[in-house]
PDB file of C-alpha atoms in Angstrom:
ATOM      1  CA  MET A 288      -8.865 110.869 -34.231  1.00 51.00           C
ATOM      2  CA  LEU A 289      -5.787 113.036 -33.765  1.00 41.00           C
ATOM      3  CA  LYS A 290      -3.717 110.009 -32.701  1.00 42.00           C
ATOM      4  CA  ALA A 291      -4.813 108.089 -35.792  1.00 42.00           C
ATOM      5  CA  ARG A 292      -3.847 111.018 -38.044  1.00 44.00           C
ATOM      6  CA  ILE A 293      -0.451 111.283 -36.405  1.00 42.00           C
ATOM      7  CA  GLN A 294       0.123 107.545 -36.845  1.00 41.00           C
ATOM      8  CA  THR A 295      -0.877 107.786 -40.508  1.00 39.00           C
ATOM      9  CA  ALA A 296       1.516 110.685 -41.071  1.00 37.00           C
ATOM     10  CA  VAL A 297       4.358 108.828 -39.368  1.00 38.00           C
ATOM     11  CA  SER A 298       3.721 105.701 -41.460  1.00 42.00           C
ATOM     12  CA  LEU A 299       3.942 107.783 -44.628  1.00 40.00           C
ATOM     13  CA  ILE A 300       7.285 109.244 -43.564  1.00 42.00           C
ATOM     14  CA  TYR A 301       8.620 106.049 -41.991  1.00 54.00           C
ATOM     15  CA  PRO A 302       6.860 103.090 -43.648  1.00 64.00           C
ATOM     16  CA  PRO A 303       6.924  99.867 -41.599  1.00 78.00           C
ATOM     17  CA  ARG A 304       9.763  97.467 -42.285  1.00 83.00           C
ATOM     18  CA  CYS A 305      10.193  93.724 -41.889  1.00 87.00           C
ATOM     19  CA  LEU A 306      11.905  92.934 -38.585  1.00 89.00           C
ATOM     20  CA  ALA A 307      14.233  90.453 -40.255  1.00 87.00           C
ATOM     21  CA  CYS A 308      15.222  91.836 -43.662  1.00 88.00           C
ATOM     22  CA  GLY A 309      14.067  95.454 -43.576  1.00 81.00           C
ATOM     23  CA  ASP A 310      11.756  95.189 -46.577  1.00 77.00           C
ATOM     24  CA  TRP A 311       8.450  97.085 -46.508  1.00 73.00           C
ATOM     25  CA  VAL A 312       5.518  95.370 -44.810  1.00 73.00           C
ATOM     26  CA  ASP A 313       1.871  96.245 -44.197  1.00 68.00           C
ATOM     27  CA  SER A 314       2.132  96.858 -40.451  1.00 63.00           C
ATOM     28  CA  ASP A 315       4.693  97.732 -37.816  1.00 52.00           C
ATOM     29  CA  PHE A 316       6.568  94.956 -36.018  1.00 55.00           C
ATOM     30  CA  GLY A 317       5.861  92.349 -38.679  1.00 79.00           C
ATOM     31  CA  LEU A 318       7.663  89.984 -41.005  1.00 87.00           C
ATOM     32  CA  CYS A 319       7.450  90.029 -44.776  1.00 88.00           C
ATOM     33  CA  GLY A 320       6.084  86.956 -46.536  1.00 86.00           C
ATOM     34  CA  PRO A 321       9.453  85.328 -47.352  1.00 89.00           C
ATOM     35  CA  CYS A 322      10.846  85.941 -43.845  1.00 89.00           C
ATOM     36  CA  TRP A 323       7.669  84.604 -42.248  1.00 88.00           C
ATOM     37  CA  ARG A 324       7.996  81.410 -44.301  1.00 89.00           C
ATOM     38  CA  ASP A 325      11.659  81.109 -43.297  1.00 90.00           C
ATOM     39  CA  THR A 326      10.992  81.608 -39.579  1.00 92.00           C
ATOM     40  CA  PRO A 327      10.822  78.199 -37.835  1.00 93.00           C
ATOM     41  CA  PHE A 328       7.680  78.537 -35.733  1.00 95.00           C
ATOM     42  CA  ILE A 329       6.891  75.446 -33.640  1.00 95.00           C
ATOM     43  CA  SER A 330       3.386  74.141 -34.198  1.00 88.00           C
ATOM     44  CA  GLY A 331       1.581  70.846 -33.863  1.00 89.00           C
ATOM     45  CA  THR A 332       2.887  68.124 -31.572  1.00 92.00           C
ATOM     46  CA  CYS A 333       5.585  69.235 -29.150  1.00 94.00           C
ATOM     47  CA  CYS A 334       7.341  68.100 -25.994  1.00 95.00           C
ATOM     48  CA  ASP A 335       5.410  68.936 -22.828  1.00 95.00           C
ATOM     49  CA  GLY A 336       8.688  69.449 -21.010  1.00 96.00           C
ATOM     50  CA  CYS A 337      10.612  71.858 -23.224  1.00 94.00           C
ATOM     51  CA  GLY A 338       8.368  72.640 -26.205  1.00 95.00           C
ATOM     52  CA  VAL A 339      10.591  71.171 -28.925  1.00 94.00           C
ATOM     53  CA  ALA A 340       8.681  69.940 -31.973  1.00 92.00           C
ATOM     54  CA  LEU A 341       7.972  66.187 -32.081  1.00 92.00           C
ATOM     55  CA  MET A 342       7.042  63.848 -34.893  1.00 85.00           C
ATOM     56  CA  GLY A 343       3.574  62.301 -35.010  1.00 74.00           C
ATOM     57  CA  GLU A 344       0.382  63.336 -33.264  1.00 75.00           C
ATOM     58  CA  GLY A 345      -0.586  63.656 -29.643  1.00 68.00           C
ATOM     59  CA  ASP A 346      -2.680  60.928 -27.991  1.00 69.00           C
ATOM     60  CA  GLY A 347      -3.949  62.920 -25.040  1.00 73.00           C
ATOM     61  CA  PHE A 348      -1.147  61.818 -22.744  1.00 81.00           C
ATOM     62  CA  ARG A 349       1.988  63.706 -21.742  1.00 90.00           C
ATOM     63  CA  LEU A 350       4.663  63.622 -24.441  1.00 93.00           C
ATOM     64  CA  GLU A 351       8.343  64.230 -23.806  1.00 94.00           C
ATOM     65  CA  CYS A 352      11.391  64.364 -26.050  1.00 93.00           C
ATOM     66  CA  ASP A 353      14.385  62.093 -25.454  1.00 93.00           C
ATOM     67  CA  ASP A 354      16.250  64.951 -23.752  1.00 92.00           C
ATOM     68  CA  CYS A 355      13.497  65.563 -21.200  1.00 94.00           C
ATOM     69  CA  MET A 356      13.080  61.841 -20.509  1.00 94.00           C
ATOM     70  CA  ALA A 357      16.832  61.445 -19.970  1.00 92.00           C
ATOM     71  CA  HIS A 358      17.053  64.583 -17.831  1.00 92.00           C
ATOM     72  CA  PRO A 359      13.816  65.145 -15.852  1.00 93.00           C
ATOM     73  CA  ARG A 360      12.979  68.832 -15.414  1.00 96.00           C
ATOM     74  CA  PRO A 361      12.107  70.510 -12.106  1.00 96.00           C
ATOM     75  CA  TRP A 362       9.330  72.437 -13.868  1.00 98.00           C
ATOM     76  CA  GLN A 363       5.971  70.954 -14.849  1.00 97.00           C
ATOM     77  CA  GLN A 364       5.366  72.197 -18.395  1.00 97.00           C
ATOM     78  CA  GLY A 365       7.287  74.042 -21.050  1.00 97.00           C
ATOM     79  CA  ARG A 366       6.599  75.656 -24.414  1.00 97.00           C
ATOM     80  CA  ALA A 367       8.675  77.369 -27.091  1.00 97.00           C
ATOM     81  CA  ALA A 368       7.519  79.565 -29.957  1.00 97.00           C
ATOM     82  CA  LEU A 369      10.451  78.971 -32.315  1.00 97.00           C
ATOM     83  CA  SER A 370      13.312  76.650 -33.122  1.00 96.00           C
ATOM     84  CA  TYR A 371      16.609  78.454 -32.571  1.00 96.00           C
ATOM     85  CA  GLU A 372      17.850  78.518 -36.146  1.00 94.00           C
ATOM     86  CA  GLY A 373      17.774  80.634 -39.288  1.00 92.00           C
ATOM     87  CA  THR A 374      15.665  83.780 -39.097  1.00 93.00           C
ATOM     88  CA  ALA A 375      14.660  83.054 -35.496  1.00 94.00           C
ATOM     89  CA  ARG A 376      18.285  82.924 -34.375  1.00 95.00           C
ATOM     90  CA  ARG A 377      19.105  86.194 -36.152  1.00 93.00           C
ATOM     91  CA  LEU A 378      16.136  87.967 -34.586  1.00 94.00           C
ATOM     92  CA  ILE A 379      16.964  86.748 -31.085  1.00 95.00           C
ATOM     93  CA  LEU A 380      20.629  87.723 -31.372  1.00 95.00           C
ATOM     94  CA  ALA A 381      19.538  91.159 -32.598  1.00 94.00           C
ATOM     95  CA  LEU A 382      17.197  91.511 -29.610  1.00 94.00           C
ATOM     96  CA  LYS A 383      19.779  90.216 -27.142  1.00 92.00           C
ATOM     97  CA  HIS A 384      22.950  91.913 -28.337  1.00 90.00           C
ATOM     98  CA  GLY A 385      21.967  94.408 -31.032  1.00 89.00           C
ATOM     99  CA  ASP A 386      19.701  96.817 -29.122  1.00 91.00           C
ATOM    100  CA  ARG A 387      16.782  95.767 -31.336  1.00 93.00           C
ATOM    101  CA  THR A 388      14.285  96.057 -28.508  1.00 93.00           C
ATOM    102  CA  GLU A 389      11.432  96.648 -30.972  1.00 92.00           C
ATOM    103  CA  ILE A 390      11.579  92.915 -31.689  1.00 93.00           C
ATOM    104  CA  ALA A 391      10.337  92.159 -28.170  1.00 95.00           C
ATOM    105  CA  ARG A 392       6.690  93.062 -28.741  1.00 93.00           C
ATOM    106  CA  PRO A 393       5.899  90.807 -31.722  1.00 92.00           C
ATOM    107  CA  ALA A 394       8.166  88.092 -30.324  1.00 95.00           C
ATOM    108  CA  ALA A 395       6.349  88.154 -26.984  1.00 96.00           C
ATOM    109  CA  ARG A 396       3.036  87.796 -28.758  1.00 93.00           C
ATOM    110  CA  TRP A 397       4.313  84.756 -30.648  1.00 95.00           C
ATOM    111  CA  LEU A 398       5.354  83.409 -27.264  1.00 96.00           C
ATOM    112  CA  THR A 399       1.980  84.142 -25.655  1.00 96.00           C
ATOM    113  CA  ARG A 400       0.238  82.126 -28.363  1.00 95.00           C
ATOM    114  CA  ALA A 401       2.693  79.243 -28.025  1.00 96.00           C
ATOM    115  CA  ALA A 402       2.323  79.231 -24.233  1.00 96.00           C
ATOM    116  CA  ALA A 403      -1.489  79.380 -24.176  1.00 96.00           C
ATOM    117  CA  THR A 404      -1.779  76.087 -22.282  1.00 94.00           C
ATOM    118  CA  LEU A 405       0.531  77.402 -19.551  1.00 97.00           C
ATOM    119  CA  LEU A 406      -1.635  80.399 -18.669  1.00 97.00           C
ATOM    120  CA  ALA A 407      -4.357  78.521 -16.775  1.00 95.00           C
ATOM    121  CA  ASN A 408      -4.820  79.158 -13.034  1.00 95.00           C
ATOM    122  CA  ALA A 409      -3.302  82.649 -13.245  1.00 96.00           C
ATOM    123  CA  PRO A 410       0.413  81.951 -12.793  1.00 98.00           C
ATOM    124  CA  LEU A 411       2.761  84.658 -11.567  1.00 98.00           C
ATOM    125  CA  VAL A 412       4.958  85.707 -14.503  1.00 98.00           C
ATOM    126  CA  ALA A 413       8.666  86.358 -13.960  1.00 98.00           C
ATOM    127  CA  PRO A 414      11.716  86.660 -16.218  1.00 98.00           C
ATOM    128  CA  VAL A 415      14.978  84.764 -15.929  1.00 97.00           C
ATOM    129  CA  PRO A 416      17.211  87.344 -14.215  1.00 95.00           C
ATOM    130  CA  LEU A 417      20.482  88.909 -15.352  1.00 91.00           C
ATOM    131  CA  HIS A 418      23.330  89.569 -12.959  1.00 87.00           C
ATOM    132  CA  TRP A 419      23.491  93.305 -12.204  1.00 83.00           C
ATOM    133  CA  SER A 420      26.898  93.646 -13.887  1.00 83.00           C
ATOM    134  CA  ARG A 421      25.569  92.219 -17.161  1.00 82.00           C
ATOM    135  CA  PHE A 422      22.472  94.378 -16.860  1.00 81.00           C
ATOM    136  CA  LEU A 423      24.593  97.517 -16.577  1.00 80.00           C
ATOM    137  CA  ARG A 424      26.557  96.580 -19.674  1.00 82.00           C
ATOM    138  CA  ARG A 425      23.528  95.537 -21.764  1.00 82.00           C
ATOM    139  CA  ARG A 426      21.121  98.135 -20.259  1.00 87.00           C
ATOM    140  CA  TYR A 427      18.130  95.812 -20.468  1.00 92.00           C
ATOM    141  CA  ASN A 428      17.156  92.200 -19.867  1.00 95.00           C
ATOM    142  CA  GLN A 429      15.597  90.740 -23.019  1.00 96.00           C
ATOM    143  CA  SER A 430      13.764  88.113 -20.943  1.00 97.00           C
ATOM    144  CA  ASP A 431      12.213  90.897 -18.878  1.00 97.00           C
ATOM    145  CA  LEU A 432      11.011  92.671 -22.047  1.00 97.00           C
ATOM    146  CA  LEU A 433       9.336  89.468 -23.223  1.00 97.00           C
ATOM    147  CA  ALA A 434       7.871  88.536 -19.836  1.00 98.00           C
ATOM    148  CA  LYS A 435       6.312  91.954 -19.258  1.00 97.00           C
ATOM    149  CA  ILE A 436       4.428  91.853 -22.564  1.00 97.00           C
ATOM    150  CA  VAL A 437       3.319  88.240 -22.029  1.00 97.00           C
ATOM    151  CA  ALA A 438       1.894  89.213 -18.634  1.00 98.00           C
ATOM    152  CA  GLN A 439       0.166  92.295 -20.041  1.00 97.00           C
ATOM    153  CA  ASP A 440      -1.374  90.434 -22.978  1.00 95.00           C
ATOM    154  CA  ALA A 441      -2.565  87.555 -20.778  1.00 96.00           C
ATOM    155  CA  ASP A 442      -3.667  89.870 -17.917  1.00 97.00           C
ATOM    156  CA  LEU A 443      -1.454  88.076 -15.394  1.00 98.00           C
ATOM    157  CA  ASP A 444       0.478  89.245 -12.328  1.00 97.00           C
ATOM    158  CA  TYR A 445       4.048  90.179 -13.175  1.00 98.00           C
ATOM    159  CA  CYS A 446       7.122  90.438 -10.957  1.00 97.00           C
ATOM    160  CA  PRO A 447      10.302  91.559 -12.767  1.00 96.00           C
ATOM    161  CA  ASP A 448      12.613  90.902  -9.816  1.00 96.00           C
ATOM    162  CA  LEU A 449      11.051  87.751  -8.396  1.00 97.00           C
ATOM    163  CA  LEU A 450      14.436  86.048  -8.837  1.00 97.00           C
ATOM    164  CA  ARG A 451      17.952  87.410  -8.640  1.00 95.00           C
ATOM    165  CA  ARG A 452      21.450  86.249  -9.515  1.00 93.00           C
ATOM    166  CA  THR A 453      23.354  85.844  -6.268  1.00 90.00           C
ATOM    167  CA  ARG A 454      26.717  85.669  -8.027  1.00 86.00           C
ATOM    168  CA  ARG A 455      28.096  86.369 -11.475  1.00 84.00           C
ATOM    169  CA  THR A 456      28.718  83.260 -13.557  1.00 80.00           C
ATOM    170  CA  PRO A 457      30.829  82.919 -16.717  1.00 73.00           C
ATOM    171  CA  SER A 458      29.193  82.597 -20.120  1.00 76.00           C
ATOM    172  CA  LEU A 459      27.664  79.172 -20.726  1.00 82.00           C
ATOM    173  CA  GLU A 460      28.566  79.222 -24.408  1.00 78.00           C
ATOM    174  CA  GLY A 461      30.721  76.231 -25.317  1.00 80.00           C
ATOM    175  CA  GLN A 462      30.022  74.384 -22.052  1.00 80.00           C
ATOM    176  CA  ASN A 463      28.528  70.905 -22.026  1.00 83.00           C
ATOM    177  CA  ARG A 464      25.435  69.987 -20.013  1.00 84.00           C
ATOM    178  CA  HIS A 465      27.334  68.976 -16.872  1.00 83.00           C
ATOM    179  CA  GLN A 466      29.457  72.119 -16.953  1.00 86.00           C
ATOM    180  CA  ARG A 467      26.386  74.337 -17.385  1.00 87.00           C
ATOM    181  CA  TYR A 468      24.596  72.821 -14.401  1.00 84.00           C
ATOM    182  CA  THR A 469      27.744  73.026 -12.279  1.00 85.00           C
ATOM    183  CA  THR A 470      28.326  76.660 -13.255  1.00 82.00           C
ATOM    184  CA  LEU A 471      24.799  77.679 -12.287  1.00 82.00           C
ATOM    185  CA  ALA A 472      24.562  75.732  -9.029  1.00 81.00           C
ATOM    186  CA  GLN A 473      23.364  77.987  -6.178  1.00 83.00           C
ATOM    187  CA  SER A 474      23.615  81.086  -8.387  1.00 87.00           C
ATOM    188  CA  ILE A 475      19.921  82.061  -8.485  1.00 94.00           C
ATOM    189  CA  ALA A 476      17.532  82.648  -5.589  1.00 94.00           C
ATOM    190  CA  ALA A 477      14.114  84.143  -4.957  1.00 95.00           C
ATOM    191  CA  HIS A 478      14.250  87.755  -3.825  1.00 95.00           C
ATOM    192  CA  PRO A 479      13.539  87.870  -0.064  1.00 93.00           C
ATOM    193  CA  LYS A 480      11.156  90.817  -0.436  1.00 93.00           C
ATOM    194  CA  HIS A 481       8.838  88.666  -2.584  1.00 93.00           C
ATOM    195  CA  ALA A 482       8.599  85.709  -0.186  1.00 87.00           C
ATOM    196  CA  GLU A 483       4.880  86.190   0.414  1.00 89.00           C
ATOM    197  CA  ARG A 484       4.180  86.787  -3.243  1.00 92.00           C
ATOM    198  CA  ILE A 485       5.734  83.545  -4.460  1.00 95.00           C
ATOM    199  CA  ASN A 486       4.582  81.237  -1.656  1.00 95.00           C
ATOM    200  CA  GLY A 487       1.692  79.027  -2.751  1.00 96.00           C
ATOM    201  CA  ARG A 488       1.713  80.313  -6.357  1.00 96.00           C
ATOM    202  CA  ILE A 489       2.390  78.743  -9.731  1.00 98.00           C
ATOM    203  CA  VAL A 490       5.207  80.618 -11.465  1.00 98.00           C
ATOM    204  CA  LEU A 491       5.586  81.058 -15.210  1.00 98.00           C
ATOM    205  CA  LEU A 492       9.237  81.700 -16.057  1.00 98.00           C
ATOM    206  CA  VAL A 493      10.028  83.468 -19.322  1.00 98.00           C
ATOM    207  CA  ASP A 494      13.362  83.350 -21.158  1.00 98.00           C
ATOM    208  CA  ASP A 495      14.632  84.003 -24.659  1.00 97.00           C
ATOM    209  CA  VAL A 496      16.410  80.705 -25.419  1.00 96.00           C
ATOM    210  CA  MET A 497      16.578  77.237 -23.866  1.00 96.00           C
ATOM    211  CA  THR A 498      19.648  75.135 -24.624  1.00 93.00           C
ATOM    212  CA  SER A 499      20.318  72.485 -21.981  1.00 91.00           C
ATOM    213  CA  GLY A 500      17.736  73.887 -19.567  1.00 92.00           C
ATOM    214  CA  ALA A 501      20.346  74.531 -16.870  1.00 93.00           C
ATOM    215  CA  THR A 502      19.383  78.170 -16.303  1.00 94.00           C
ATOM    216  CA  LEU A 503      15.671  77.414 -16.177  1.00 96.00           C
ATOM    217  CA  SER A 504      16.334  74.495 -13.838  1.00 96.00           C
ATOM    218  CA  ALA A 505      18.208  76.772 -11.437  1.00 95.00           C
ATOM    219  CA  CYS A 506      15.364  79.313 -11.605  1.00 96.00           C
ATOM    220  CA  SER A 507      12.714  76.629 -11.109  1.00 97.00           C
ATOM    221  CA  GLU A 508      14.485  75.192  -8.090  1.00 96.00           C
ATOM    222  CA  ALA A 509      14.767  78.686  -6.590  1.00 96.00           C
ATOM    223  CA  CYS A 510      11.006  79.171  -7.009  1.00 97.00           C
ATOM    224  CA  LEU A 511      10.183  75.785  -5.493  1.00 97.00           C
ATOM    225  CA  ASP A 512      12.565  76.392  -2.586  1.00 96.00           C
ATOM    226  CA  ALA A 513      10.716  79.651  -1.935  1.00 96.00           C
ATOM    227  CA  GLY A 514       7.355  77.882  -1.707  1.00 97.00           C
ATOM    228  CA  ALA A 515       5.970  77.937  -5.255  1.00 97.00           C
ATOM    229  CA  THR A 516       3.501  75.108  -5.831  1.00 98.00           C
ATOM    230  CA  GLY A 517       4.701  74.579  -9.388  1.00 97.00           C
ATOM    231  CA  VAL A 518       6.712  76.096 -12.198  1.00 98.00           C
ATOM    232  CA  ARG A 519       6.075  76.388 -15.941  1.00 98.00           C
ATOM    233  CA  VAL A 520       8.510  77.736 -18.502  1.00 98.00           C
ATOM    234  CA  ALA A 521       7.936  79.647 -21.730  1.00 98.00           C
ATOM    235  CA  VAL A 522      10.868  80.392 -24.033  1.00 98.00           C
ATOM    236  CA  LEU A 523      10.971  82.271 -27.279  1.00 97.00           C
ATOM    237  CA  ALA A 524      13.186  79.624 -28.870  1.00 97.00           C
ATOM    238  CA  ARG A 525      14.402  76.108 -28.169  1.00 96.00           C
ATOM    239  CA  VAL A 526      17.789  74.928 -29.358  1.00 94.00           C
ATOM    240  CA  THR A 527      17.269  71.638 -31.189  1.00 85.00           C
ATOM    241  CA  HIS A 528      19.750  68.832 -30.862  1.00 70.00           C
ATOM    242  CA  SER A 529      20.602  66.756 -33.928  1.00 50.00           C
TER     243      SER A 529
END
């Protein structure tokens, strides 16, 4: 009762605001009507490899986009909650570079819903890692924030340091697919102290954005090399290619 009264008092002093535009909303960590309509949630038919939205309807068989057919993934299944554009892009950039960590909770819950088919058989949840030097500068790993909430909401095992960056790599921005894969080669490995934990398990990797899939491929290969029986990937947003 006391907690509820305190929350009511706080909401009167600091009414909840839309995550995207700052307008008043009915509940904390939400989007107003116009921003919700402008946020490109992925629903309906999507690629089973990377989660990008596809035209038409599913027929019960595995569906893959042209990108996934041209470049087979080392993971088994993938899902994305959003297309990386418009309001979604602004929210993710704010989470990643703007210290807007309050975005992580609602975003992770969008991701949990999108990734519902990936949660079967109790996978071990892990984030895509940051190199320690980037972590010190940014002070948090946005993928870790998302992964922790996904694991909590789905009641799954969670390991924040299952993987680690073995060397610092330059930014992938502006690099083509070949350059991205070359840059990330042999740069991610399973943490030795978690060898027993990963062996024989399915791993669910969580990241904020998928572009070419190079980072998630490197992470997936590290998991498989360490004895994982399979890998699934869940990303908050998928970059769409025109």
